Short mmCIF file of C-alpha atoms in Angstrom, two decimals:
data_model
loop_
_atom_site.label_atom_id
_atom_site.label_comp_id
_atom_site.label_asym_id
_atom_site.label_seq_id
_atom_site.Cartn_x
_atom_site.Cartn_y
_atom_site.Cartn_z
CA MET A 1 -118.40 50.03 42.79
CA ASP A 2 -115.50 50.00 43.65
CA LYS A 3 -112.53 48.05 41.07
CA VAL A 4 -110.94 45.18 41.74
CA ILE A 5 -107.14 45.17 41.60
CA VAL A 6 -105.58 42.22 40.61
CA LYS A 7 -101.80 41.91 41.56
CA LYS A 8 -99.85 39.31 39.01
CA HIS A 9 -96.50 37.63 40.32
CA VAL A 10 -93.78 37.70 39.12
CA LYS A 11 -91.23 34.83 39.16
CA ASN A 12 -87.72 35.71 39.84
CA VAL A 13 -84.83 34.43 37.70
CA SER A 14 -81.96 32.51 39.40
CA PHE A 15 -78.70 33.99 39.23
CA LEU A 16 -77.46 30.21 38.75
CA TRP A 17 -78.51 30.27 35.15
CA PHE A 18 -76.08 33.16 34.18
CA ILE A 19 -73.08 30.41 35.24
CA PRO A 20 -73.92 28.09 31.56
CA LEU A 21 -74.52 30.72 29.91
CA VAL A 22 -71.06 33.13 31.11
CA THR A 23 -69.33 29.47 30.45
CA LEU A 24 -70.67 29.25 27.37
CA LEU A 25 -69.63 32.58 26.47
CA PHE A 26 -66.20 31.91 27.52
CA GLY A 27 -65.49 29.37 25.72
CA ILE A 28 -67.18 30.98 22.12
CA GLY A 29 -64.07 33.54 23.05
CA VAL A 30 -61.65 31.09 23.94
CA PHE A 31 -62.62 28.29 20.61
CA ILE A 32 -62.54 31.93 18.33
CA GLU A 33 -59.43 33.30 19.37
CA TYR A 34 -57.11 29.63 19.24
CA GLN A 35 -59.13 29.42 15.65
CA LEU A 36 -57.42 33.03 15.26
CA SER A 37 -54.19 31.79 17.07
CA LYS A 38 -53.76 28.81 14.80
CA GLY A 39 -51.77 28.74 11.68
CA PRO A 40 -52.01 26.51 8.65
CA VAL A 41 -51.88 22.69 8.62
CA ILE A 42 -49.67 21.85 6.42
CA THR A 43 -48.99 18.52 4.79
CA LEU A 44 -45.10 16.93 4.89
CA VAL A 45 -43.63 14.08 3.28
CA PHE A 46 -41.05 11.37 4.24
CA ASP A 47 -38.56 8.66 2.84
CA GLN A 48 -38.83 7.31 5.93
CA ALA A 49 -40.66 8.17 8.98
CA GLU A 50 -37.39 7.27 11.77
CA ASN A 51 -37.76 8.86 14.68
CA ILE A 52 -40.98 10.74 14.24
CA ALA A 53 -43.66 10.38 16.69
CA ALA A 54 -47.55 12.85 16.26
CA ASP A 55 -48.43 14.62 19.23
CA LYS A 56 -44.46 14.41 19.70
CA THR A 57 -42.75 15.59 17.24
CA GLU A 58 -42.14 19.78 17.28
CA ILE A 59 -41.47 21.79 14.63
CA LYS A 60 -38.76 24.91 14.71
CA ALA A 61 -37.48 27.83 13.72
CA MET A 62 -34.38 28.99 15.19
CA ASN A 63 -34.94 26.14 18.40
CA VAL A 64 -38.28 27.86 18.70
CA LYS A 65 -41.37 25.73 18.63
CA VAL A 66 -43.56 26.17 15.89
CA GLY A 67 -45.61 23.61 14.56
CA MET A 68 -45.92 20.27 15.84
CA ILE A 69 -46.71 16.89 14.25
CA LYS A 70 -50.45 15.88 14.42
CA LYS A 71 -50.94 12.98 12.32
CA ILE A 72 -48.76 10.51 10.51
CA ALA A 73 -49.81 7.42 7.73
CA LEU A 74 -48.55 5.70 4.36
CA ASP A 75 -49.67 7.69 0.82
CA LYS A 76 -51.84 5.41 -1.61
CA THR A 77 -48.48 4.01 -3.03
CA CYS A 78 -47.33 3.15 0.18
CA LYS A 79 -44.08 4.55 -0.77
CA LYS A 80 -44.02 7.65 1.23
CA ILE A 81 -44.93 8.70 5.16
CA ILE A 82 -47.01 11.64 4.47
CA ALA A 83 -47.46 13.57 8.47
CA THR A 84 -49.49 16.41 8.95
CA ALA A 85 -48.47 19.02 10.82
CA GLN A 86 -49.88 21.89 12.40
CA LEU A 87 -48.10 24.92 12.17
CA ASP A 88 -48.87 28.42 14.96
CA LYS A 89 -49.39 31.50 12.87
CA THR A 90 -45.87 33.35 13.00
CA ALA A 91 -44.97 30.47 11.10
CA GLY A 92 -46.92 30.54 8.54
CA ARG A 93 -45.40 33.83 7.04
CA MET A 94 -42.64 31.31 6.11
CA LEU A 95 -44.35 28.89 3.61
CA HIS A 96 -43.27 29.81 0.34
CA GLU A 97 -42.01 28.04 -2.15
CA ASP A 98 -38.68 27.56 -1.96
CA THR A 99 -39.08 27.02 2.19
CA GLN A 100 -37.31 24.16 3.07
CA PHE A 101 -37.74 21.35 6.00
CA TRP A 102 -35.34 18.54 7.42
CA VAL A 103 -35.17 15.91 10.16
CA VAL A 104 -32.73 17.57 12.79
CA LYS A 105 -31.17 14.42 14.99
CA PRO A 106 -27.85 12.44 15.89
CA ARG A 107 -25.58 12.34 12.22
CA ILE A 108 -21.41 11.50 12.04
CA THR A 109 -20.07 12.66 8.99
CA LYS A 110 -17.40 13.15 7.57
CA ASP A 111 -17.25 17.16 8.80
CA GLY A 112 -18.14 15.58 12.51
CA ILE A 113 -20.87 14.50 14.51
CA SER A 114 -24.06 17.14 15.04
CA GLY A 115 -27.46 17.15 16.86
CA LEU A 116 -26.23 16.13 20.15
CA SER A 117 -29.21 17.71 21.22
CA THR A 118 -31.58 15.62 20.05
CA LEU A 119 -30.28 12.32 22.38
CA LEU A 120 -32.56 13.88 25.65
CA SER A 121 -34.87 15.87 24.01
CA GLY A 122 -35.70 13.32 20.50
CA ALA A 123 -35.51 14.75 16.74
CA TYR A 124 -37.42 17.33 15.52
CA ILE A 125 -38.19 19.04 11.96
CA ASN A 126 -36.12 22.64 11.12
CA ILE A 127 -37.80 25.08 8.81
CA GLN A 128 -36.30 27.65 6.87
CA GLN A 129 -37.84 30.60 5.68
CA GLY A 130 -37.94 31.27 1.67
CA ILE A 131 -38.15 33.77 -0.22
CA LYS A 132 -40.20 33.22 -3.55
CA SER A 133 -43.71 33.77 -3.35
CA GLY A 134 -46.02 31.92 -6.06
CA THR A 135 -49.62 32.52 -6.95
CA GLU A 136 -51.18 30.21 -4.63
CA LYS A 137 -49.60 29.81 -1.48
CA LYS A 138 -48.17 26.48 -0.79
CA ARG A 139 -48.96 23.51 2.14
CA GLU A 140 -47.17 20.47 0.83
CA PHE A 141 -43.41 20.23 1.21
CA HIS A 142 -41.11 17.03 0.98
CA VAL A 143 -38.81 16.75 3.78
CA LEU A 144 -34.64 16.53 3.39
CA ASP A 145 -33.08 13.65 4.55
CA ALA A 146 -30.26 15.80 5.80
CA PRO A 147 -29.99 20.18 6.85
CA PRO A 148 -29.73 21.91 3.34
CA ILE A 149 -26.02 23.27 1.84
CA ALA A 150 -27.37 26.96 1.61
CA GLY A 151 -30.72 28.23 2.30
CA PRO A 152 -32.57 29.98 -0.61
CA ASP A 153 -31.26 33.54 1.15
CA THR A 154 -28.11 32.68 1.30
CA PRO A 155 -25.42 34.54 -0.73
CA GLY A 156 -23.62 32.77 -2.99
CA LEU A 157 -23.69 30.67 -6.77
CA ARG A 158 -24.98 27.80 -7.98
CA VAL A 159 -23.17 25.49 -10.74
CA VAL A 160 -24.21 22.17 -12.34
CA LEU A 161 -20.93 19.86 -12.92
CA MET A 162 -21.13 17.08 -15.52
CA HIS A 163 -19.02 13.72 -15.07
CA ASN A 164 -19.83 10.24 -16.44
CA THR A 165 -19.37 8.36 -13.48
CA LEU A 166 -21.67 7.95 -10.07
CA GLY A 167 -20.25 8.09 -6.62
CA LYS A 168 -17.26 10.21 -7.32
CA LEU A 169 -18.78 13.50 -5.07
CA ASP A 170 -21.45 12.97 -2.02
CA VAL A 171 -23.46 15.37 -1.16
CA GLY A 172 -21.53 18.20 1.40
CA ASP A 173 -18.18 17.49 -0.12
CA PRO A 174 -15.76 20.37 -0.09
CA VAL A 175 -15.32 22.57 -3.15
CA TYR A 176 -11.76 23.78 -3.09
CA PHE A 177 -9.78 27.04 -4.56
CA ASN A 178 -6.27 26.97 -4.02
CA GLY A 179 -6.88 24.77 -0.44
CA PHE A 180 -9.41 26.91 0.44
CA ILE A 181 -13.39 25.56 1.19
CA VAL A 182 -15.37 27.96 -0.89
CA GLY A 183 -18.28 26.01 -1.33
CA ARG A 184 -20.36 22.18 -0.71
CA VAL A 185 -21.81 19.57 -3.24
CA GLU A 186 -25.63 20.11 -2.87
CA THR A 187 -27.55 17.87 -4.99
CA LYS A 188 -26.07 14.51 -7.23
CA ALA A 189 -28.75 13.22 -9.52
CA LEU A 190 -28.80 11.19 -12.91
CA GLU A 191 -29.62 12.40 -15.94
CA ILE A 192 -31.47 9.49 -17.86
CA GLU A 193 -31.42 11.00 -21.67
CA ALA A 194 -27.28 12.50 -21.31
CA LYS A 195 -26.91 9.03 -18.96
CA LYS A 196 -24.77 11.17 -17.02
CA VAL A 197 -24.34 12.44 -13.52
CA LYS A 198 -25.69 16.04 -12.24
CA TYR A 199 -23.61 17.40 -9.34
CA GLN A 200 -24.85 20.75 -7.99
CA LEU A 201 -22.61 23.41 -6.38
CA PHE A 202 -23.34 26.04 -3.90
CA ILE A 203 -20.30 28.28 -3.52
CA TYR A 204 -20.60 30.81 -0.99
CA ALA A 205 -20.01 34.71 -1.08
CA PRO A 206 -17.68 36.29 -1.84
CA TYR A 207 -15.87 33.58 -3.77
CA ASN A 208 -18.75 33.55 -5.98
CA HIS A 209 -16.58 36.30 -7.94
CA LEU A 210 -13.84 33.29 -8.67
CA ILE A 211 -16.33 31.65 -11.61
CA TYR A 212 -15.83 32.62 -14.74
CA GLU A 213 -16.30 31.00 -18.27
CA ASN A 214 -13.27 29.16 -18.75
CA THR A 215 -13.04 27.55 -15.37
CA GLN A 216 -12.39 24.19 -15.08
CA PHE A 217 -13.67 21.75 -12.32
CA TRP A 218 -11.75 18.61 -11.41
CA LEU A 219 -11.97 15.94 -9.06
CA THR A 220 -9.26 16.58 -5.45
CA LYS A 221 -7.81 13.43 -4.78
CA PRO A 222 -6.54 12.79 -1.42
CA PHE A 223 -3.01 10.61 -3.24
CA ASP A 224 -2.43 9.73 -7.27
CA LEU A 225 -0.67 6.69 -7.21
CA SER A 226 0.52 6.48 -10.74
CA ILE A 227 2.98 4.84 -13.32
CA THR A 228 4.48 6.67 -16.10
CA ASP A 229 7.60 6.68 -18.70
CA LYS A 230 9.47 8.30 -16.06
CA GLY A 231 8.55 5.92 -13.34
CA PHE A 232 5.99 5.67 -10.49
CA HIS A 233 4.50 9.00 -9.44
CA LEU A 234 3.13 9.33 -5.44
CA GLY A 235 1.20 12.69 -4.98
CA VAL A 236 -0.46 12.64 -1.25
CA GLY A 237 -2.43 15.81 -1.00
CA SER A 238 -3.35 17.08 2.34
CA LEU A 239 -4.86 14.96 5.63
CA GLU A 240 -8.35 16.84 4.76
CA ASN A 241 -8.36 15.72 1.20
CA LEU A 242 -7.82 11.96 2.56
CA ILE A 243 -11.29 12.28 4.46
CA LEU A 244 -13.59 14.60 3.06
CA GLY A 245 -11.72 14.44 -0.76
CA GLY A 246 -14.27 17.55 -3.24
CA VAL A 247 -13.68 19.61 -5.83
CA THR A 248 -11.25 21.32 -7.17
CA PHE A 249 -11.23 24.48 -9.19
CA GLY A 250 -9.52 27.21 -10.65
CA LEU A 251 -7.73 28.26 -14.50
CA PRO A 252 -5.01 26.81 -16.16
CA ASN A 253 -1.63 29.00 -16.22
CA GLY A 254 -1.89 31.12 -19.43
CA GLU A 255 -5.04 30.88 -20.03
CA SER A 256 -7.82 34.09 -20.01
CA ALA A 257 -10.27 33.55 -17.80
CA GLY A 258 -13.34 34.94 -19.93
CA PRO A 259 -16.02 36.80 -18.06
CA GLN A 260 -17.58 36.04 -15.17
CA VAL A 261 -20.47 33.37 -14.09
CA LYS A 262 -23.42 35.15 -12.62
CA GLU A 263 -26.64 33.24 -13.20
CA ASN A 264 -27.31 29.98 -11.59
CA SER A 265 -27.50 27.01 -12.83
CA ARG A 266 -24.30 27.52 -15.49
CA ALA A 267 -22.84 23.46 -16.75
CA PHE A 268 -19.66 22.46 -16.59
CA THR A 269 -17.34 19.18 -17.53
CA LEU A 270 -15.93 17.57 -14.35
CA TYR A 271 -12.41 16.10 -15.16
CA SER A 272 -11.02 13.26 -13.61
CA SER A 273 -7.98 14.94 -12.72
CA VAL A 274 -6.00 18.08 -13.22
CA LYS A 275 -4.12 16.32 -16.07
CA GLN A 276 -7.11 15.56 -18.17
CA VAL A 277 -8.27 19.02 -17.63
CA LYS A 278 -4.46 19.86 -19.10
CA ARG A 279 -5.03 17.83 -21.96
CA ASP A 280 -8.14 18.91 -22.70
CA PHE A 281 -8.30 23.11 -22.85
CA PHE A 282 -9.71 24.53 -25.22
CA SER A 283 -9.56 24.11 -28.89
CA ARG A 284 -5.94 23.98 -29.25
CA PHE A 285 -6.13 20.48 -28.31
CA MET A 286 -6.55 18.01 -31.44
CA HIS A 287 -7.23 14.33 -31.50
CA PHE A 288 -6.38 11.71 -34.10
CA ILE A 289 -6.09 7.87 -34.30
CA MET A 290 -3.17 6.24 -34.71
CA LEU A 291 -3.35 3.13 -36.16
CA PHE A 292 -0.36 0.55 -35.34
CA ASP A 293 0.98 -3.18 -36.42
CA ASP A 294 3.04 -3.46 -33.67
CA SER A 295 1.19 -4.37 -30.30
CA ILE A 296 0.74 -1.62 -27.79
CA ARG A 297 1.43 -3.40 -25.21
CA GLY A 298 2.47 -1.05 -22.07
CA LEU A 299 0.92 1.72 -23.98
CA ASN A 300 -0.98 2.93 -21.58
CA SER A 301 -3.92 5.85 -20.56
CA GLU A 302 -2.68 9.51 -20.40
CA ALA A 303 0.49 7.99 -22.01
CA PRO A 304 3.20 11.22 -23.62
CA VAL A 305 3.02 12.10 -27.16
CA GLU A 306 6.31 13.69 -27.48
CA TYR A 307 7.99 15.21 -30.05
CA LYS A 308 11.84 15.58 -29.82
CA GLY A 309 11.36 14.82 -26.43
CA ILE A 310 8.72 17.58 -26.16
CA GLN A 311 5.53 16.50 -25.13
CA VAL A 312 3.16 17.50 -27.16
CA GLY A 313 -0.39 15.17 -26.35
CA SER A 314 -1.03 12.45 -24.39
CA VAL A 315 -3.05 8.76 -25.17
CA LEU A 316 -7.00 8.86 -24.24
CA LYS A 317 -7.63 5.75 -24.68
CA ALA A 318 -5.39 2.70 -25.95
CA PRO A 319 -7.20 0.66 -27.35
CA MET A 320 -10.33 3.21 -28.96
CA ASP A 321 -12.14 -0.01 -30.16
CA CYS A 322 -10.92 -3.69 -29.90
CA SER A 323 -13.26 -5.66 -32.17
CA HIS A 324 -12.78 -6.33 -35.73
CA LEU A 325 -9.36 -6.55 -35.14
CA LEU A 326 -8.48 -8.79 -38.40
CA GLU A 327 -10.51 -7.38 -40.44
CA SER A 328 -8.74 -4.61 -39.92
CA GLY A 329 -5.62 -5.57 -41.16
CA SER A 330 -4.64 -6.62 -37.48
CA VAL A 331 -4.13 -2.76 -36.86
CA VAL A 332 -4.76 -1.41 -33.32
CA PRO A 333 -6.29 2.15 -33.36
CA VAL A 334 -5.37 4.57 -30.56
CA LEU A 335 -6.96 7.76 -29.90
CA VAL A 336 -4.62 10.35 -28.71
CA SER A 337 -4.66 14.01 -27.79
CA ILE A 338 -2.15 17.06 -29.25
CA ASP A 339 -1.27 20.27 -28.40
CA LEU A 340 -1.59 21.87 -32.19
CA SER A 341 -0.28 25.05 -30.88
CA LYS A 342 2.86 23.38 -30.07
CA LEU A 343 3.87 21.83 -33.21
CA ILE A 344 2.88 24.77 -35.98
CA SER A 345 1.11 27.82 -35.84
CA PRO A 346 -2.63 29.35 -36.22
CA PRO A 347 -5.12 28.46 -37.46
CA LEU A 348 -4.79 25.23 -35.41
CA LEU A 349 -6.86 23.28 -38.11
CA ILE A 350 -5.83 19.39 -39.56
CA ASP A 351 -5.38 21.26 -43.12
CA THR A 352 -2.24 23.06 -41.58
CA ILE A 353 -0.76 20.02 -40.21
CA ILE A 354 -1.67 17.97 -43.37
CA PRO A 355 1.11 19.92 -45.29
CA PHE A 356 3.91 17.96 -42.72
CA PHE A 357 2.39 14.53 -43.58
CA ARG A 358 3.64 15.25 -46.31
CA GLU A 359 6.92 15.75 -45.90
CA GLY A 360 7.16 12.50 -43.74
CA LEU A 361 6.03 13.24 -40.18
CA VAL A 362 5.01 10.07 -38.08
CA ALA A 363 4.39 8.11 -35.19
CA LYS A 364 5.95 5.60 -33.89
CA LEU A 365 6.07 3.81 -30.22
CA LYS A 366 8.81 3.88 -27.97
CA PRO A 367 10.06 2.49 -25.09
CA SER A 368 10.42 4.73 -21.74
CA ASN A 369 10.87 2.65 -18.76
CA LEU A 370 12.69 -0.62 -19.17
CA PHE A 371 11.77 -1.58 -16.10
CA THR A 372 8.23 -0.25 -15.96
CA GLY A 373 7.75 -2.20 -19.83
CA LYS A 374 5.82 1.17 -20.42
CA LEU A 375 5.42 3.32 -23.72
CA THR A 376 5.54 6.59 -25.42
CA ILE A 377 4.16 7.62 -28.55
CA ALA A 378 7.39 9.54 -30.13
CA ILE A 379 6.55 11.79 -33.22
CA SER A 380 9.56 12.84 -35.81
CA PHE A 381 10.47 13.05 -40.06
CA VAL A 382 10.73 10.13 -41.90
CA GLU A 383 11.20 10.11 -45.75
CA PRO A 384 8.48 12.44 -47.24
CA GLN A 385 5.66 11.01 -48.67
CA PRO A 386 4.30 13.29 -51.21
CA SER A 387 1.07 11.84 -52.38
CA TYR A 388 -0.20 11.66 -49.07
CA LYS A 389 -3.94 11.40 -48.64
CA GLN A 390 -5.77 12.53 -45.80
CA ALA A 391 -7.98 9.81 -44.12
CA TRP A 392 -10.56 9.71 -41.97
CA GLN A 393 -11.87 6.87 -38.89
CA ALA A 394 -14.60 7.45 -36.86
CA ASN A 395 -14.93 11.20 -37.69
CA TYR A 396 -11.04 11.35 -36.38
CA PRO A 397 -8.49 12.18 -38.61
CA VAL A 398 -5.61 9.24 -38.63
CA PHE A 399 -2.05 10.59 -38.11
CA PRO A 400 0.71 8.56 -39.68
CA THR A 401 2.58 6.13 -38.14
CA ARG A 402 5.64 3.75 -38.82
CA PRO A 403 6.78 0.46 -36.65
CA GLY A 404 8.72 1.27 -33.23
CA GLN A 405 12.01 0.41 -32.63
CA MET A 406 11.57 -2.97 -30.84
CA ALA A 407 9.19 -3.89 -34.38
CA GLN A 408 12.35 -3.26 -36.27
CA LEU A 409 14.80 -4.49 -34.07
CA GLN A 410 12.15 -7.53 -34.37
CA HIS A 411 12.08 -7.53 -37.75
CA GLN A 412 15.90 -6.75 -38.45
CA MET A 413 16.57 -9.48 -35.70
CA GLY A 414 13.92 -12.17 -38.21
CA SER A 415 16.12 -11.38 -41.31
CA LEU A 416 19.28 -12.05 -39.96
CA ALA A 417 17.97 -15.47 -38.41
CA ASN A 418 16.33 -16.13 -42.43
CA THR A 419 19.84 -15.12 -44.33
CA LEU A 420 21.43 -17.47 -41.34
CA LYS A 421 19.63 -20.18 -42.59
CA ASN A 422 19.90 -19.67 -46.49
CA LEU A 423 23.52 -19.62 -45.82
CA THR A 424 23.06 -22.87 -43.66
CA SER A 425 20.82 -24.30 -47.03
CA SER A 426 23.12 -23.07 -49.72
CA GLY A 427 25.91 -24.13 -48.59
CA THR A 428 28.07 -20.66 -47.68
CA LEU A 429 29.35 -21.79 -44.27
CA ASN A 430 30.67 -24.87 -45.55
CA LYS A 431 32.69 -22.42 -47.84
CA ALA A 432 33.38 -19.90 -45.43
CA ASP A 433 34.56 -23.10 -42.90
CA LYS A 434 37.13 -24.23 -45.78
CA THR A 435 38.36 -19.97 -46.37
CA LEU A 436 39.43 -19.80 -42.74
CA ASP A 437 40.74 -23.48 -42.72
CA ASN A 438 43.70 -22.13 -45.90
CA LEU A 439 43.81 -19.10 -43.00
CA ASN A 440 44.99 -20.75 -40.28
CA THR A 441 47.19 -22.91 -42.24
CA LEU A 442 48.87 -19.18 -43.82
CA LEU A 443 48.87 -17.63 -39.91
CA LYS A 444 50.75 -21.00 -39.16
CA THR A 445 53.13 -20.97 -42.40
CA ALA A 446 53.87 -17.18 -40.77
CA ASN A 447 54.25 -17.87 -37.37
CA THR A 448 56.79 -20.12 -38.45
CA ALA A 449 58.98 -18.09 -40.16
CA VAL A 450 59.04 -14.98 -37.68
CA PHE A 451 60.43 -17.67 -35.24
CA ASP A 452 62.96 -17.73 -38.10
CA VAL A 453 63.36 -14.22 -37.73
CA HIS A 454 63.43 -14.25 -33.97
CA SER A 455 66.74 -16.88 -34.26
CA LEU A 456 68.87 -15.23 -36.82
CA LEU A 457 68.51 -12.05 -34.00
CA THR A 458 69.89 -14.51 -31.19
CA ALA A 459 72.25 -15.65 -32.89
CA LYS A 460 75.92 -15.10 -31.60
CA GLY A 461 77.48 -13.70 -35.10
CA THR A 462 74.18 -11.18 -35.57
CA LYS A 463 75.21 -10.25 -31.80
CA SER A 464 79.09 -9.45 -32.86
CA LEU A 465 78.07 -7.58 -36.11
CA THR A 466 75.80 -5.75 -34.31
CA HIS A 467 78.27 -4.59 -31.47
CA SER A 468 81.79 -3.84 -34.67
CA ALA A 469 78.70 -1.39 -35.91
CA SER A 470 77.99 0.42 -32.29
CA GLU A 471 81.98 0.91 -32.15
CA ALA A 472 82.02 2.33 -35.72
CA LEU A 473 79.02 4.61 -34.90
CA MET A 474 80.99 6.05 -31.36
CA SER A 475 84.23 6.65 -33.64
CA LEU A 476 82.13 8.41 -36.08
CA HIS A 477 80.36 11.07 -32.69
CA GLN A 478 83.75 11.62 -31.28
CA THR A 479 84.92 12.69 -34.36
CA LEU A 480 82.30 15.49 -35.55
CA ASP A 481 82.24 16.71 -31.82
CA ALA A 482 85.19 17.57 -32.51
CA PHE A 483 84.30 19.75 -34.79
CA ASN A 484 81.22 21.07 -32.46
CA GLU A 485 81.19 24.59 -31.45
CA ASP A 486 82.92 24.15 -28.03
CA GLY A 487 85.75 21.50 -29.49
CA LYS A 488 89.57 22.57 -29.81
CA SER A 489 89.92 21.88 -33.59
CA LEU A 490 86.83 24.37 -34.22
CA TYR A 491 88.61 26.84 -32.44
CA ALA A 492 92.13 25.82 -34.00
CA PHE A 493 90.59 26.31 -37.32
CA LYS A 494 88.61 29.37 -36.43
CA GLU A 495 92.15 31.70 -35.27
CA SER A 496 93.94 30.04 -38.57
CA LEU A 497 90.66 31.66 -40.35
CA ILE A 498 90.86 35.20 -38.73
CA HIS A 499 94.98 35.19 -39.55
CA LEU A 500 94.75 34.86 -43.19
CA ASP A 501 91.75 37.77 -43.61
CA ARG A 502 94.23 39.96 -41.84
CA SER A 503 96.95 38.68 -44.22
CA LEU A 504 94.47 38.94 -47.20
CA GLU A 505 94.07 42.69 -46.06
CA GLU A 506 97.28 44.09 -45.86
CA LEU A 507 98.46 42.09 -49.47
CA SER A 508 95.51 44.26 -50.95
CA LEU A 509 96.83 47.60 -49.57
CA LEU A 510 100.11 46.30 -51.02
CA LEU A 511 98.71 45.96 -54.37
CA LYS A 512 97.17 49.27 -54.21
CA GLN A 513 100.23 51.36 -53.93
CA LEU A 514 102.41 49.29 -57.08
CA ASN A 515 98.95 50.10 -59.00
CA GLN A 516 99.72 53.91 -58.14
CA LYS A 517 103.41 54.25 -58.21
CA SER A 518 105.52 51.28 -59.26
CA ASN A 519 108.63 51.92 -58.43
CA ALA A 520 107.65 52.19 -55.22
CA LEU A 521 109.41 48.87 -53.56
CA ILE A 522 112.93 50.49 -55.16
CA PHE A 523 112.54 54.59 -54.00
CA THR A 524 110.84 54.72 -50.92
CA GLU A 525 108.15 57.68 -50.98
CA SER A 526 110.33 61.86 -50.22
CA LYS A 527 108.50 63.54 -46.98
CA GLY A 528 110.89 66.12 -47.03
CA PHE A 529 110.33 70.50 -48.70
CA ASP A 530 108.70 70.27 -52.97
CA PRO A 531 110.61 73.51 -53.58
CA LYS A 532 108.74 75.46 -56.03
CA PRO A 533 110.03 77.20 -58.99
CA LYS A 534 110.67 80.84 -59.39
CA GLY A 535 110.07 82.80 -61.46
CA ILE A 536 112.76 85.23 -63.81
CA ARG A 537 113.84 88.44 -62.17
CA LYS A 538 113.46 91.27 -65.02
#
């Protein structure tokens, strides 16, 4: 029996069914590639979202797009703006603990105009890579209002300045050294506990090697108008200082620099002027309280304290405290700073200067300029005070004082007025008036006597007597002239004396001859041969 062959018919699958499958596989591949190429999602916090829009504001690094703002909303407190940003995969490597973001837009600052390219393209957010890596990847960042002064990887040094007043410096103000800009002010904040303003400065390399332990910082003033004891003083800086302002640092002349500062956030004091730096530099300056009885009008801060015309200090605060003046005996306290190194030898301590107080070292107010009415404080020695004991007030030593020149003058004028008043009341002035009247009468009598003497001298008889005396004196003068060295009478007298001298000399020879031979006047001397007697012949 033949087998029956049953043939099964296979249905052919259409090629059109592969198209959706391929499309699905392609979409899955694209999705996977997109997910793999997509970078991290981060959160950016803004103080205000001016010119920031979702799906429009780009995130750039060195002008290369690395992300986009996807969503903008308020936070829960409605005080901040929260923006969600999508970054590229390559930008994910730039996220660190100190990564910085800021908005780039047109700006007009003291340094000039920037961000003009965003007028057409719109504002964008710039990212600067950080260098610190934490244990967990940071995904939330605060966007700065202005570009940072220096990036995390910029070589340099950060220092902190403390000042009592806010508004002296702004972010971006320059930092000067010998007139060159070597840094910028990064941040400013108010320290609540210290009640001071904290400024953070960044000093660019290699200028960071100029910061030492004894480096001092002071505000750069575009112009300095002050009234000193010598008159008006106006100091004008450069045009750059006038526009930008800023802060200057350096070392006072003659002072050691100390070790170099290498660690960041080293704290320094910000002084208001270079004068204040020189006044308060190091411990050679000691603060004293001076108590003055007389008026201190005209005594201002920074007024000099002098010793024999040499400035040894300056006034810090005048007056220091205005309360309880009546209870303190009407004295006005003045806080001064004195450079003890100019007065005494080390150690520069209060115990070293107390012996000079006992020798009479005191302070007085002295007018320095009559035109401006300014006062200075002069230190000098008066009578010694061996029993002097050092006093203290408000934790400051008290410098002994004496009334100033103006106060002494006022006291003397008051004493003179009281004396005149006492003289008037006691009748002494009346007695003095009577004495003056008697003196006036005496002077009139003397005047009459002088007039009588003058009349006597001008009388005719007195004139003739004077003429006779003059003739007698003339005759005597002529007689004396006859015996003058050149007169004839004197010459004849000299010839007579010479003749007399010769006669006496001849007479002397005659007397000598008579003494030897008494008969010389009778017998003349024989000049013939005197024969010798002959002997007897044998």
